[in-house]
Structure formats: structure tokens, C-alpha cells
N, CA, C and O atoms as a Tinker XYZ file with bonds, in Angstrom:
   548  protein
     1  N    319.207000  187.113000  286.570000    73     2
     2  CA   318.223000  187.718000  285.688000    64     1     3
     3  C    318.648000  187.445000  284.242000    63     2     4     5
     4  O    319.839000  187.412000  283.932000    81     3
     5  N    317.688000  187.258000  283.388000    73     3     6
     6  CA   317.993000  187.028000  281.982000    64     5     7
     7  C    317.113000  187.906000  281.097000    63     6     8     9
     8  O    316.164000  188.541000  281.558000    81     7
     9  N    317.455000  187.919000  279.828000    73     7    10
    10  CA   316.736000  188.768000  278.883000    64     9    11
    11  C    315.386000  188.138000  278.561000    63    10    12    13
    12  O    315.293000  187.209000  277.759000    81    11
    13  N    314.347000  188.657000  279.198000    73    11    14
    14  CA   312.985000  188.198000  278.959000    64    13    15
    15  C    312.360000  189.070000  277.871000    63    14    16    17
    16  O    312.915000  190.116000  277.534000    81    15
    17  N    311.224000  188.666000  277.319000    73    15    18
    18  CA   310.558000  189.516000  276.321000    64    17    19
    19  C    310.233000  190.920000  276.851000    63    18    20    21
    20  O    310.350000  191.902000  276.119000    81    19
    21  N    309.828000  191.011000  278.113000    73    19    22
    22  CA   309.495000  192.329000  278.679000    64    21    23
    23  C    310.736000  193.203000  278.764000    63    22    24    25
    24  O    310.681000  194.394000  278.455000    81    23
    25  N    311.861000  192.618000  279.182000    73    23    26
    26  CA   313.099000  193.387000  279.262000    64    25    27
    27  C    313.553000  193.790000  277.862000    63    26    28    29
    28  O    314.053000  194.898000  277.671000    81    27
    29  N    313.386000  192.908000  276.889000    73    27    30
    30  CA   313.756000  193.236000  275.506000    64    29    31
    31  C    312.910000  194.392000  274.980000    63    30    32    33
    32  O    313.433000  195.297000  274.329000    81    31
    33  N    311.619000  194.366000  275.256000    73    31    34
    34  CA   310.729000  195.468000  274.847000    64    33    35
    35  C    311.156000  196.756000  275.531000    63    34    36    37
    36  O    311.256000  197.807000  274.897000    81    35
    37  N    311.406000  196.664000  276.825000    73    35    38
    38  CA   311.800000  197.834000  277.609000    64    37    39
    39  C    313.107000  198.433000  277.085000    63    38    40    41
    40  O    313.201000  199.644000  276.886000    81    39
    41  N    314.113000  197.585000  276.863000    73    39    42
    42  CA   315.403000  198.073000  276.366000    64    41    43
    43  C    315.288000  198.670000  274.972000    63    42    44    45
    44  O    315.890000  199.704000  274.683000    81    43
    45  N    314.521000  198.022000  274.113000    73    43    46
    46  CA   314.348000  198.528000  272.748000    64    45    47
    47  C    313.668000  199.893000  272.757000    63    46    48    49
    48  O    314.099000  200.809000  272.056000    81    47
    49  N    312.610000  200.026000  273.547000    73    47    50
    50  CA   311.900000  201.310000  273.632000    64    49    51
    51  C    312.796000  202.378000  274.246000    63    50    52    53
    52  O    312.817000  203.515000  273.773000    81    51
    53  N    313.537000  202.027000  275.294000    73    51    54
    54  CA   314.418000  202.998000  275.955000    64    53    55
    55  C    315.530000  203.460000  275.023000    63    54    56    57
    56  O    315.822000  204.654000  274.954000    81    55
    57  N    316.151000  202.532000  274.307000    73    55    58
    58  CA   317.208000  202.910000  273.373000    64    57    59
    59  C    316.654000  203.742000  272.221000    63    58    60    61
    60  O    317.306000  204.676000  271.755000    81    59
    61  N    315.453000  203.401000  271.765000    73    59    62
    62  CA   314.805000  204.202000  270.725000    64    61    63
    63  C    314.527000  205.616000  271.203000    63    62    64    65
    64  O    314.722000  206.578000  270.459000    81    63
    65  N    314.072000  205.746000  272.446000    73    63    66
    66  CA   313.812000  207.073000  273.014000    64    65    67
    67  C    315.101000  207.860000  273.191000    63    66    68    69
    68  O    315.133000  209.072000  272.981000    81    67
    69  N    316.157000  207.168000  273.576000    73    67    70
    70  CA   317.454000  207.820000  273.738000    64    69    71
    71  C    317.937000  208.421000  272.423000    63    70    72    73
    72  O    318.560000  209.483000  272.416000    81    71
    73  N    317.653000  207.746000  271.310000    73    71    74
    74  CA   318.093000  208.207000  269.989000    64    73    75
    75  C    317.150000  209.260000  269.402000    63    74    76    77
    76  O    317.616000  210.244000  268.828000    81    75
    77  N    315.850000  209.072000  269.534000    73    75    78
    78  CA   314.897000  210.002000  268.908000    64    77    79
    79  C    314.738000  211.310000  269.678000    63    78    80    81
    80  O    314.402000  212.336000  269.086000    81    79
    81  N    314.973000  211.287000  270.981000    73    79    82
    82  CA   314.799000  212.482000  271.800000    64    81    83
    83  C    315.586000  213.692000  271.326000    63    82    84    85
    84  O    315.006000  214.765000  271.157000    81    83
    85  N    316.893000  213.554000  271.104000    73    83    86
    86  CA   317.660000  214.719000  270.659000    64    85    87
    87  C    317.192000  215.281000  269.314000    63    86    88    89
    88  O    317.271000  216.488000  269.087000    81    87
    89  N    316.712000  214.422000  268.434000    73    87    90
    90  CA   316.231000  214.902000  267.133000    64    89    91
    91  C    314.981000  215.749000  267.332000    63    90    92    93
    92  O    314.836000  216.808000  266.722000    81    91
    93  N    314.084000  215.278000  268.186000    73    91    94
    94  CA   312.864000  216.046000  268.470000    64    93    95
    95  C    313.206000  217.384000  269.123000    63    94    96    97
    96  O    312.610000  218.409000  268.792000    81    95
    97  N    314.160000  217.374000  270.046000    73    95    98
    98  CA   314.542000  218.618000  270.718000    64    97    99
    99  C    315.268000  219.565000  269.771000    63    98   100   101
   100  O    315.030000  220.773000  269.801000    81    99
   101  N    316.149000  219.032000  268.933000    73    99   102
   102  CA   316.933000  219.851000  268.011000    64   101   103
   103  C    316.073000  220.474000  266.911000    63   102   104   105
   104  O    316.363000  221.584000  266.464000    81   103
   105  N    315.022000  219.782000  266.467000    73   103   106
   106  CA   314.226000  220.232000  265.321000    64   105   107
   107  C    313.489000  221.549000  265.588000    63   106   108   109
   108  O    313.009000  222.175000  264.644000    81   107
   109  N    313.390000  221.975000  266.817000    73   107   110
   110  CA   312.708000  223.239000  267.125000    64   109   111
   111  C    313.655000  224.293000  267.661000    63   110   112   113
   112  O    313.202000  225.293000  268.217000    81   111
   113  N    314.939000  224.102000  267.513000    73   111   114
   114  CA   315.910000  225.080000  268.008000    64   113   115
   115  C    316.482000  225.897000  266.865000    63   114   116   117
   116  O    316.480000  225.468000  265.711000    81   115
   117  N    316.966000  227.067000  267.197000    73   115   118
   118  CA   317.682000  227.893000  266.226000    64   117   119
   119  C    316.759000  228.577000  265.237000    63   118   120   121
   120  O    315.542000  228.621000  265.415000    81   119
   121  N    317.369000  229.107000  264.192000    73   119   122
   122  CA   316.615000  229.879000  263.204000    64   121   123
   123  C    315.910000  228.984000  262.196000    63   122   124   125
   124  O    314.852000  229.350000  261.685000    81   123
   125  N    316.478000  227.809000  261.898000    73   123   126
   126  CA   315.873000  226.891000  260.918000    64   125   127
   127  C    315.048000  225.837000  261.661000    63   126   128   129
   128  O    315.500000  224.713000  261.882000    81   127
   129  N    313.831000  226.229000  262.040000    73   127   130
   130  CA   312.980000  225.298000  262.768000    64   129   131
   131  C    312.293000  224.345000  261.808000    63   130   132   133
   132  O    311.905000  224.732000  260.706000    81   131
   133  N    312.147000  223.110000  262.226000    73   131   134
   134  CA   311.547000  222.065000  261.402000    64   133   135
   135  C    310.343000  221.469000  262.130000    63   134   136   137
   136  O    310.476000  220.437000  262.788000    81   135
   137  N    309.166000  222.101000  262.024000    73   135   138
   138  CA   308.017000  221.650000  262.808000    64   137   139
   139  C    307.550000  220.237000  262.468000    63   138   140   141
   140  O    307.139000  219.503000  263.367000    81   139
   141  N    307.603000  219.838000  261.209000    73   139   142
   142  CA   307.160000  218.483000  260.855000    64   141   143
   143  C    308.082000  217.431000  261.453000    63   142   144   145
   144  O    307.626000  216.420000  261.987000    81   143
   145  N    309.379000  217.682000  261.359000    73   143   146
   146  CA   310.365000  216.765000  261.933000    64   145   147
   147  C    310.206000  216.711000  263.452000    63   146   148   149
   148  O    310.254000  215.640000  264.058000    81   147
   149  N    310.016000  217.890000  264.057000    73   147   150
   150  CA   309.824000  217.967000  265.498000    64   149   151
   151  C    308.599000  217.166000  265.928000    63   150   152   153
   152  O    308.659000  216.382000  266.875000    81   151
   153  N    307.506000  217.367000  265.233000    73   151   154
   154  CA   306.262000  216.681000  265.585000    64   153   155
   155  C    306.390000  215.164000  265.392000    63   154   156   157
   156  O    305.972000  214.399000  266.261000    81   155
   157  N    306.958000  214.726000  264.275000    73   155   158
   158  CA   307.097000  213.290000  263.998000    64   157   159
   159  C    307.987000  212.620000  265.032000    63   158   160   161
   160  O    307.620000  211.595000  265.605000    81   159
   161  N    309.162000  213.203000  265.271000    73   159   162
   162  CA   310.070000  212.598000  266.249000    64   161   163
   163  C    309.565000  212.794000  267.672000    63   162   164   165
   164  O    309.833000  211.968000  268.544000    81   163
   165  N    308.837000  213.879000  267.912000    73   163   166
   166  CA   308.247000  214.097000  269.234000    64   165   167
   167  C    307.210000  213.044000  269.566000    63   166   168   169
   168  O    307.231000  212.484000  270.661000    81   167
   169  N    306.304000  212.763000  268.644000    73   167   170
   170  CA   305.301000  211.721000  268.883000    64   169   171
   171  C    305.946000  210.347000  269.001000    63   170   172   173
   172  O    305.522000  209.524000  269.812000    81   171
   173  N    306.974000  210.100000  268.189000    73   171   174
   174  CA   307.696000  208.822000  268.296000    64   173   175
   175  C    308.353000  208.708000  269.670000    63   174   176   177
   176  O    308.303000  207.652000  270.300000    81   175
   177  N    308.968000  209.794000  270.131000    73   175   178
   178  CA   309.631000  209.787000  271.428000    64   177   179
   179  C    308.631000  209.563000  272.558000    63   178   180   181
   180  O    308.885000  208.779000  273.473000    81   179
   181  N    307.503000  210.248000  272.493000    73   179   182
   182  CA   306.472000  210.080000  273.523000    64   181   183
   183  C    305.976000  208.638000  273.542000    63   182   184   185
   184  O    305.809000  208.059000  274.616000    81   183
   185  N    305.739000  208.055000  272.378000    73   183   186
   186  CA   305.284000  206.666000  272.299000    64   185   187
   187  C    306.322000  205.727000  272.898000    63   186   188   189
   188  O    305.983000  204.819000  273.657000    81   187
   189  N    307.589000  205.949000  272.554000    73   187   190
   190  CA   308.659000  205.111000  273.106000    64   189   191
   191  C    308.792000  205.285000  274.619000    63   190   192   193
   192  O    309.047000  204.314000  275.332000    81   191
   193  N    308.622000  206.501000  275.109000    73   191   194
   194  CA   308.693000  206.733000  276.551000    64   193   195
   195  C    307.525000  206.070000  277.274000    63   194   196   197
   196  O    307.701000  205.531000  278.367000    81   195
   197  N    306.342000  206.103000  276.679000    73   195   198
   198  CA   305.206000  205.398000  277.280000    64   197   199
   199  C    305.461000  203.897000  277.324000    63   198   200   201
   200  O    305.189000  203.247000  278.334000    81   199
   201  N    305.982000  203.345000  276.232000    73   199   202
   202  CA   306.302000  201.914000  276.196000    64   201   203
   203  C    307.370000  201.576000  277.234000    63   202   204   205
   204  O    307.291000  200.537000  277.890000    81   203
   205  N    308.354000  202.439000  277.384000    73   203   206
   206  CA   309.405000  202.214000  278.373000    64   205   207
   207  C    308.840000  202.240000  279.788000    63   206   208   209
   208  O    309.133000  201.355000  280.592000    81   207
   209  N    308.037000  203.246000  280.092000    73   207   210
   210  CA   307.480000  203.380000  281.442000    64   209   211
   211  C    306.524000  202.239000  281.769000    63   210   212   213
   212  O    306.582000  201.679000  282.865000    81   211
   213  N    305.659000  201.892000  280.845000    73   211   214
   214  CA   304.682000  200.827000  281.113000    64   213   215
   215  C    305.367000  199.476000  281.223000    63   214   216   217
   216  O    305.023000  198.677000  282.094000    81   215
   217  N    306.332000  199.210000  280.352000    73   215   218
   218  CA   307.031000  197.922000  280.433000    64   217   219
   219  C    307.838000  197.814000  281.724000    63   218   220   221
   220  O    308.027000  196.712000  282.240000    81   219
   221  N    308.317000  198.940000  282.251000    73   219   222
   222  CA   309.084000  198.925000  283.501000    64   221   223
   223  C    308.255000  198.396000  284.668000    63   222   224   225
   224  O    308.798000  197.824000  285.613000    81   223
   225  N    306.949000  198.587000  284.598000    73   223   226
   226  CA   306.081000  198.091000  285.667000    64   225   227
   227  C    306.077000  196.566000  285.759000    63   226   228   229
   228  O    305.737000  196.006000  286.801000    81   227
   229  N    306.451000  195.903000  284.680000    73   227   230
   230  CA   306.456000  194.445000  284.648000    64   229   231
   231  C    307.843000  193.851000  284.898000    63   230   232   233
   232  O    308.018000  192.633000  284.870000    81   231
   233  N    308.819000  194.715000  285.140000    73   231   234
   234  CA   310.179000  194.269000  285.450000    64   233   235
   235  C    310.405000  194.515000  286.938000    63   234   236   237
   236  O    310.361000  195.653000  287.405000    81   235
   237  N    310.646000  193.440000  287.668000    73   235   238
   238  CA   310.844000  193.569000  289.106000    64   237   239
   239  C    312.158000  192.927000  289.494000    63   238   240   241
   240  O    312.631000  191.989000  288.851000    81   239
   241  N    312.735000  193.453000  290.558000    73   239   242
   242  CA   314.013000  192.945000  291.045000    64   241   243
   243  C    313.917000  192.792000  292.556000    63   242   244   245
   244  O    313.785000  193.776000  293.284000    81   243
   245  N    313.983000  191.558000  293.015000    73   243   246
   246  CA   313.860000  191.298000  294.445000    64   245   247
   247  C    315.213000  191.243000  295.147000    63   246   248   249
   248  O    315.265000  191.076000  296.366000    81   247
   249  N    316.312000  191.379000  294.398000    73   247   250
   250  CA   317.633000  191.301000  295.018000    64   249   251
   251  C    318.111000  192.666000  295.525000    63   250   252   253
   252  O    318.911000  192.724000  296.459000    81   251
   253  N    317.643000  193.744000  294.936000    73   251   254
   254  CA   318.010000  195.085000  295.387000    64   253   255
   255  C    317.020000  195.547000  296.445000    63   254   256   257
   256  O    315.971000  194.922000  296.606000    81   255
   257  N    317.317000  196.629000  297.179000    73   255   258
   258  CA   316.307000  197.183000  298.085000    64   257   259
   259  C    315.034000  197.475000  297.290000    63   258   260   261
   260  O    315.073000  198.185000  296.285000    81   259
   261  N    313.909000  196.924000  297.744000    73   259   262
   262  CA   312.693000  197.030000  296.951000    64   261   263
   263  C    311.458000  196.990000  297.819000    63   262   264   265
   264  O    311.510000  196.647000  299.000000    81   263
   265  N    310.354000  197.345000  297.210000    73   263   266
   266  CA   309.024000  197.174000  297.792000    64   265   267
   267  C    308.239000  196.392000  296.756000    63   266   268   269
   268  O    307.919000  196.913000  295.688000    81   267
   269  N    307.929000  195.139000  297.070000    73   267   270
   270  CA   307.206000  194.231000  296.163000    64   269   271
   271  C    307.918000  194.091000  294.814000    63   270   272   273
   272  O    307.272000  193.918000  293.781000    81   271
   273  N    309.245000  194.166000  294.832000    73   271   274
   274  CA   310.015000  194.011000  293.607000    64   273   275
   275  C    310.279000  195.308000  292.867000    63   274   276   277
   276  O    311.005000  195.321000  291.873000    81   275
   277  N    309.701000  196.389000  293.339000    73   275   278
   278  CA   309.919000  197.688000  292.706000    64   277   279
   279  C    311.068000  198.400000  293.415000    63   278   280   281
   280  O    311.018000  198.641000  294.621000    81   279
   281  N    312.100000  198.732000  292.644000    73   279   282
   282  CA   313.289000  199.355000  293.187000    64   281   283
   283  C    313.214000  200.874000  293.012000    63   282   284   285
   284  O    312.286000  201.370000  292.374000    81   283
   285  N    314.170000  201.616000  293.566000    73   283   286
   286  CA   314.115000  203.078000  293.439000    64   285   287
   287  C    314.038000  203.589000  291.995000    63   286   288   289
   288  O    313.439000  204.637000  291.753000    81   287
   289  N    314.623000  202.881000  291.041000    73   287   290
   290  CA   314.563000  203.353000  289.645000    64   289   291
   291  C    313.124000  203.352000  289.122000    63   290   292   293
   292  O    312.810000  204.066000  288.169000    81   291
   293  N    312.259000  202.562000  289.736000    73   291   294
   294  CA   310.853000  202.545000  289.318000    64   293   295
   295  C    310.141000  203.872000  289.623000    63   294   296   297
   296  O    309.042000  204.115000  289.123000    81   295
   297  N    310.760000  204.719000  290.432000    73   295   298
   298  CA   310.177000  206.040000  290.681000    64   297   299
   299  C    310.144000  206.877000  289.402000    63   298   300   301
   300  O    309.406000  207.857000  289.315000    81   299
   301  N    310.944000  206.487000  288.417000    73   299   302
   302  CA   310.916000  207.203000  287.140000    64   301   303
   303  C    309.645000  206.931000  286.341000    63   302   304   305
   304  O    309.332000  207.678000  285.414000    81   303
   305  N    308.913000  205.881000  286.683000    73   303   306
   306  CA   307.656000  205.600000  285.970000    64   305   307
   307  C    306.655000  206.731000  286.190000    63   306   308   309
   308  O    306.185000  207.311000  285.212000    81   307
   309  N    306.305000  207.071000  287.447000    73   307   310
   310  CA   305.368000  208.194000  287.609000    64   309   311
   311  C    305.965000  209.523000  287.171000    63   310   312   313
   312  O    305.239000  210.391000  286.685000    81   311
   313  N    307.286000  209.702000  287.335000    73   311   314
   314  CA   307.924000  210.935000  286.864000    64   313   315
   315  C    307.718000  211.077000  285.358000    63   314   316   317
   316  O    307.383000  212.156000  284.869000    81   315
   317  N    307.920000  209.985000  284.631000    73   315   318
   318  CA   307.756000  210.002000  283.177000    64   317   319
   319  C    306.306000  210.264000  282.793000    63   318   320   321
   320  O    306.032000  211.109000  281.941000    81   319
   321  N    305.380000  209.546000  283.414000    73   319   322
   322  CA   303.966000  209.702000  283.063000    64   321   323
   323  C    303.451000  211.100000  283.387000    63   322   324   325
   324  O    302.752000  211.709000  282.576000    81   323
   325  N    303.793000  211.611000  284.566000    73   323   326
   326  CA   303.368000  212.969000  284.934000    64   325   327
   327  C    304.074000  214.012000  284.061000    63   326   328   329
   328  O    303.477000  215.024000  283.692000    81   327
   329  N    305.350000  213.761000  283.732000    73   327   330
   330  CA   306.083000  214.687000  282.870000    64   329   331
   331  C    305.463000  214.780000  281.485000    63   330   332   333
   332  O    305.304000  215.873000  280.941000    81   331
   333  N    305.112000  213.628000  280.912000    73   331   334
   334  CA   304.479000  213.638000  279.588000    64   333   335
   335  C    303.128000  214.340000  279.640000    63   334   336   337
   336  O    302.800000  215.143000  278.767000    81   335
   337  N    302.352000  214.032000  280.667000    73   335   338
   338  CA   301.058000  214.699000  280.822000    64   337   339
   339  C    301.253000  216.216000  280.956000    63   338   340   341
   340  O    300.549000  217.001000  280.321000    81   339
   341  N    302.222000  216.613000  281.794000    73   339   342
   342  CA   302.489000  218.040000  282.001000    64   341   343
   343  C    302.935000  218.736000  280.739000    63   342   344   345
   344  O    302.537000  219.870000  280.474000    81   343
   345  N    303.768000  218.059000  279.953000    73   343   346
   346  CA   304.255000  218.662000  278.709000    64   345   347
   347  C    303.111000  218.930000  277.744000    63   346   348   349
   348  O    303.068000  219.980000  277.103000    81   347
   349  N    302.187000  217.987000  277.640000    73   347   350
   350  CA   301.046000  218.197000  276.747000    64   349   351
   351  C    300.047000  219.185000  277.344000    63   350   352   353
   352  O    299.333000  219.863000  276.606000    81   351
   353  N    299.990000  219.272000  278.656000    73   351   354
   354  CA   299.154000  220.270000  279.320000    64   353   355
   355  C    299.668000  221.668000  278.970000    63   354   356   357
   356  O    298.893000  222.557000  278.615000    81   355
   357  N    300.982000  221.846000  279.075000    73   355   358
   358  CA   301.580000  223.127000  278.691000    64   357   359
   359  C    301.294000  223.447000  277.232000    63   358   360   361
   360  O    300.999000  224.590000  276.885000    81   359
   361  N    301.381000  222.446000  276.391000    73   359   362
   362  CA   301.129000  222.646000  274.967000    64   361   363
   363  C    299.679000  223.074000  274.725000    63   362   364   365
   364  O    299.419000  223.968000  273.920000    81   363
   365  N    298.747000  222.438000  275.416000    73   363   366
   366  CA   297.329000  222.782000  275.274000    64   365   367
   367  C    297.057000  224.214000  275.745000    63   366   368   369
   368  O    296.169000  224.891000  275.227000    81   367
   369  N    297.829000  224.661000  276.726000    73   367   370
   370  CA   297.682000  226.024000  277.250000    64   369   371
   371  C    298.520000  227.030000  276.462000    63   370   372   373
   372  O    298.594000  228.205000  276.823000    81   371
   373  N    299.154000  226.555000  275.374000    73   371   374
   374  CA   299.995000  227.392000  274.516000    64   373   375
   375  C    301.214000  227.950000  275.251000    63   374   376   377
   376  O    301.736000  229.008000  274.901000    81   375
   377  N    301.656000  227.219000  276.274000    73   375   378
   378  CA   302.849000  227.584000  277.022000    64   377   379
   379  C    304.016000  226.780000  276.437000    63   378   380   381
   380  O    304.384000  225.726000  276.956000    81   379
   381  N    304.580000  227.294000  275.358000    73   379   382
   382  CA   305.634000  226.582000  274.631000    64   381   383
   383  C    306.902000  226.473000  275.477000    63   382   384   385
   384  O    307.584000  225.449000  275.445000    81   383
   385  N    307.214000  227.517000  276.226000    73   383   386
   386  CA   308.412000  227.475000  277.073000    64   385   387
   387  C    308.283000  226.383000  278.139000    63   386   388   389
   388  O    309.245000  225.663000  278.408000    81   387
   389  N    307.116000  226.260000  278.738000    73   387   390
   390  CA   306.883000  225.207000  279.729000    64   389   391
   391  C    306.967000  223.823000  279.108000    63   390   392   393
   392  O    307.529000  222.902000  279.700000    81   391
   393  N    306.403000  223.681000  277.912000    73   391   394
   394  CA   306.451000  222.412000  277.182000    64   393   395
   395  C    307.907000  222.046000  276.893000    63   394   396   397
   396  O    308.328000  220.916000  277.140000    81   395
   397  N    308.663000  222.993000  276.375000    73   395   398
   398  CA   310.062000  222.745000  276.017000    64   397   399
   399  C    310.868000  222.343000  277.246000    63   398   400   401
   400  O    311.610000  221.362000  277.202000    81   399
   401  N    310.735000  223.079000  278.334000    73   399   402
   402  CA   311.497000  222.817000  279.555000    64   401   403
   403  C    311.129000  221.451000  280.141000    63   402   404   405
   404  O    312.002000  220.713000  280.599000    81   403
   405  N    309.844000  221.122000  280.125000    73   403   406
   406  CA   309.402000  219.827000  280.650000    64   405   407
   407  C    309.968000  218.685000  279.830000    63   406   408   409
   408  O    310.444000  217.695000  280.386000    81   407
   409  N    309.921000  218.813000  278.506000    73   407   410
   410  CA   310.445000  217.752000  277.645000    64   409   411
   411  C    311.958000  217.618000  277.778000    63   410   412   413
   412  O    312.479000  216.503000  277.790000    81   411
   413  N    312.662000  218.731000  277.876000    73   411   414
   414  CA   314.114000  218.675000  278.060000    64   413   415
   415  C    314.465000  218.002000  279.384000    63   414   416   417
   416  O    315.328000  217.125000  279.430000    81   415
   417  N    313.797000  218.414000  280.456000    73   415   418
   418  CA   314.043000  217.810000  281.767000    64   417   419
   419  C    313.730000  216.320000  281.754000    63   418   420   421
   420  O    314.482000  215.515000  282.302000    81   419
   421  N    312.627000  215.963000  281.132000    73   419   422
   422  CA   312.229000  214.559000  281.079000    64   421   423
   423  C    313.254000  213.740000  280.303000    63   422   424   425
   424  O    313.577000  212.618000  280.693000    81   423
   425  N    313.761000  214.292000  279.216000    73   423   426
   426  CA   314.777000  213.562000  278.440000    64   425   427
   427  C    316.020000  213.329000  279.296000    63   426   428   429
   428  O    316.536000  212.212000  279.351000    81   427
   429  N    316.497000  214.367000  279.957000    73   427   430
   430  CA   317.732000  214.219000  280.727000    64   429   431
   431  C    317.544000  213.375000  281.978000    63   430   432   433
   432  O    318.463000  212.658000  282.374000    81   431
   433  N    316.375000  213.441000  282.611000    73   431   434
   434  CA   316.141000  212.640000  283.810000    64   433   435
   435  C    315.837000  211.183000  283.469000    63   434   436   437
   436  O    316.455000  210.268000  284.012000    81   435
   437  N    314.878000  210.977000  282.565000    73   435   438
   438  CA   314.385000  209.627000  282.310000    64   437   439
   439  C    315.222000  208.864000  281.288000    63   438   440   441
   440  O    315.257000  207.634000  281.330000    81   439
   441  N    315.881000  209.541000  280.390000    73   439   442
   442  CA   316.716000  208.835000  279.394000    64   441   443
   443  C    318.179000  208.806000  279.831000    63   442   444   445
   444  O    318.763000  207.733000  279.982000    81   443
   445  N    318.760000  209.964000  280.031000    73   443   446
   446  CA   320.179000  210.028000  280.373000    64   445   447
   447  C    320.411000  209.530000  281.799000    63   446   448   449
   448  O    321.262000  208.669000  282.024000    81   447
   449  N    319.664000  210.062000  282.753000    73   447   450
   450  CA   319.836000  209.663000  284.159000    64   449   451
   451  C    319.587000  208.182000  284.386000    63   450   452   453
   452  O    320.393000  207.503000  285.023000    81   451
   453  N    318.493000  207.690000  283.877000    73   451   454
   454  CA   318.185000  206.268000  284.032000    64   453   455
   455  C    319.186000  205.410000  283.274000    63   454   456   457
   456  O    319.550000  204.326000  283.732000    81   455
   457  N    319.632000  205.885000  282.121000    73   455   458
   458  CA   320.613000  205.137000  281.343000    64   457   459
   459  C    321.917000  204.967000  282.087000    63   458   460   461
   460  O    322.503000  203.884000  282.075000    81   459
   461  N    322.377000  206.018000  282.733000    73   459   462
   462  CA   323.602000  205.939000  283.524000    64   461   463
   463  C    323.406000  204.955000  284.671000    63   462   464   465
   464  O    324.287000  204.140000  284.947000    81   463
   465  N    322.261000  205.025000  285.338000    73   463   466
   466  CA   321.973000  204.134000  286.463000    64   465   467
   467  C    321.946000  202.671000  286.021000    63   466   468   469
   468  O    322.456000  201.805000  286.731000    81   467
   469  N    321.365000  202.389000  284.873000    73   467   470
   470  CA   321.260000  200.996000  284.425000    64   469   471
   471  C    322.602000  200.437000  283.969000    63   470   472   473
   472  O    322.745000  199.221000  283.842000    81   471
   473  N    323.586000  201.295000  283.721000    73   471   474
   474  CA   324.905000  200.810000  283.320000    64   473   475
   475  C    325.837000  200.541000  284.501000    63   474   476   477
   476  O    327.000000  200.190000  284.303000    81   475
   477  N    325.333000  200.705000  285.733000    73   475   478
   478  CA   326.142000  200.347000  286.894000    64   477   479
   479  C    326.458000  198.856000  286.826000    63   478   480   481
   480  O    325.610000  198.071000  286.402000    81   479
   481  N    327.665000  198.447000  287.237000    73   479   482
   482  CA   328.066000  197.041000  287.123000    64   481   483
   483  C    327.146000  196.057000  287.871000    63   482   484   485
   484  O    327.104000  194.877000  287.523000    81   483
   485  N    326.425000  196.518000  288.873000    73   483   486
   486  CA   325.544000  195.621000  289.625000    64   485   487
   487  C    324.194000  195.396000  288.937000    63   486   488   489
   488  O    323.460000  194.487000  289.324000    81   487
   489  N    323.858000  196.189000  287.943000    73   487   490
   490  CA   322.578000  196.070000  287.235000    64   489   491
   491  C    322.704000  195.098000  286.071000    63   490   492   493
   492  O    323.812000  194.814000  285.615000    81   491
   493  N    321.584000  194.590000  285.590000    73   491   494
   494  CA   321.583000  193.598000  284.512000    64   493   495
   495  C    322.283000  194.115000  283.261000    63   494   496   497
   496  O    323.164000  193.446000  282.720000    81   495
   497  N    321.895000  195.299000  282.800000    73   495   498
   498  CA   322.499000  195.842000  281.579000    64   497   499
   499  C    323.974000  196.163000  281.800000    63   498   500   501
   500  O    324.788000  195.987000  280.894000    81   499
   501  N    324.322000  196.628000  282.987000    73   499   502
   502  CA   325.719000  196.888000  283.308000    64   501   503
   503  C    326.553000  195.621000  283.263000    63   502   504   505
   504  O    327.668000  195.629000  282.741000    81   503
   505  N    326.022000  194.527000  283.806000    73   503   506
   506  CA   326.731000  193.246000  283.748000    64   505   507
   507  C    326.885000  192.785000  282.310000    63   506   508   509
   508  O    327.929000  192.258000  281.926000    81   507
   509  N    325.843000  192.987000  281.520000    73   507   510
   510  CA   325.893000  192.580000  280.111000    64   509   511
   511  C    326.961000  193.376000  279.356000    63   510   512   513
   512  O    327.787000  192.796000  278.651000    81   511
   513  N    326.943000  194.702000  279.507000    73   511   514
   514  CA   327.870000  195.556000  278.770000    64   513   515
   515  C    329.296000  195.409000  279.291000    63   514   516   517
   516  O    330.207000  195.094000  278.526000    81   515
   517  N    329.494000  195.638000  280.596000    73   515   518
   518  CA   330.861000  195.659000  281.156000    64   517   519
   519  C    331.451000  194.266000  281.288000    63   518   520   521
   520  O    332.652000  194.076000  281.095000    81   519
   521  N    330.615000  193.296000  281.615000    73   519   522
   522  CA   331.130000  191.949000  281.841000    64   521   523
   523  C    331.175000  191.076000  280.604000    63   522   524   525
   524  O    332.249000  190.647000  280.182000    81   523
   525  N    330.015000  190.810000  280.020000    73   523   526
   526  CA   329.950000  189.873000  278.902000    64   525   527
   527  C    330.492000  190.463000  277.611000    63   526   528   529
   528  O    331.229000  189.786000  276.894000    81   527
   529  N    330.148000  191.709000  277.295000    73   527   530
   530  CA   330.544000  192.268000  276.009000    64   529   531
   531  C    331.974000  192.801000  276.024000    63   530   532   533
   532  O    332.746000  192.551000  275.097000    81   531
   533  N    332.327000  193.545000  277.094000    73   531   534
   534  CA   333.645000  194.172000  277.136000    64   533   535
   535  C    334.649000  193.406000  278.003000    63   534   536   537
   536  O    335.848000  193.676000  277.938000    81   535
   537  N    334.178000  192.465000  278.807000    73   535   538
   538  CA   335.053000  191.648000  279.648000    64   537   539
   539  C    335.822000  192.435000  280.695000    63   538   540   541
   540  O    336.951000  192.077000  281.032000    81   539
   541  N    335.233000  193.495000  281.211000    73   539   542
   542  CA   335.930000  194.349000  282.168000    64   541   543
   543  C    335.662000  193.994000  283.623000    63   542   544   545
   544  O    336.394000  194.461000  284.496000    81   543
   545  N    334.646000  193.190000  283.922000    73   543   546
   546  CA   334.369000  192.868000  285.335000    64   545   547
   547  C    334.629000  191.410000  285.607000    63   546   548
   548  O    334.453000  190.951000  286.736000    81   547
């Protein structure tokens, strides 16, 4: 596998979401809440997560256990899309606690969880980081 434009888009969006997510979550915590910062980084994070999920549909791997090139990590695509929809549904219903919990769960599952999975030595990004960049494999 090599770095194709789709993989580059996917990685860029995923890394952007990994960085912007904590800012969006932090901006509404504690006594000094920052609604403008929260909203700006929240919309940026949602956009990046949509780009990540949609671009993932065009990345297929036939070497791992798969169905038509879709591997188990692709299950995060519907999780992400339904999670984003649910978070905005909670927001529309003025259920801020539900919105917050959904966004926090989505960040940890789709950003942190998927990030750890993609860094496994058998995955493309894992080979790039551990093998080519750090020379550990």
C-alpha cells in the first residue's frame, strides 16, 4: 500500500480532528466557558470527522480479513456518522448533557481508539511510523 491522495486526505482530516477535538471539548468546561471557541472548533471538528469518515469509504484493504475490501475498522464509519447525527439531535432537543457525552465518546472511540489501531505495526501508518521513520521494525 502507498500514500494515495485519498489516504493523504483521510490522514490529514483525522490528524486535524485529533488536534481540534480537545479544544472543542475543553472550551465548554469549567467556570470560564468559551462558547465562540467551542462552536468554531466544534464545527471544524465535525467537518474533519465527516471528511475522515467519508474518505475512509474509499480506502480498502484486501490483505486483512475483509468484506469487499472493508475491514473491521470501517465499522467506525457508521459509528461516526450516527454519533454526529445523535449529537446534533441532542443539541436540537436542548439535551446538552447528551450532546456532551456523545461528542466525548465519539472523540475517544473514533479519534483515540482508531488512532491506536492504525498505529499497529501491521497497518500502513504503523509501518510508516515504526518502520520507516523510527526504524524499529
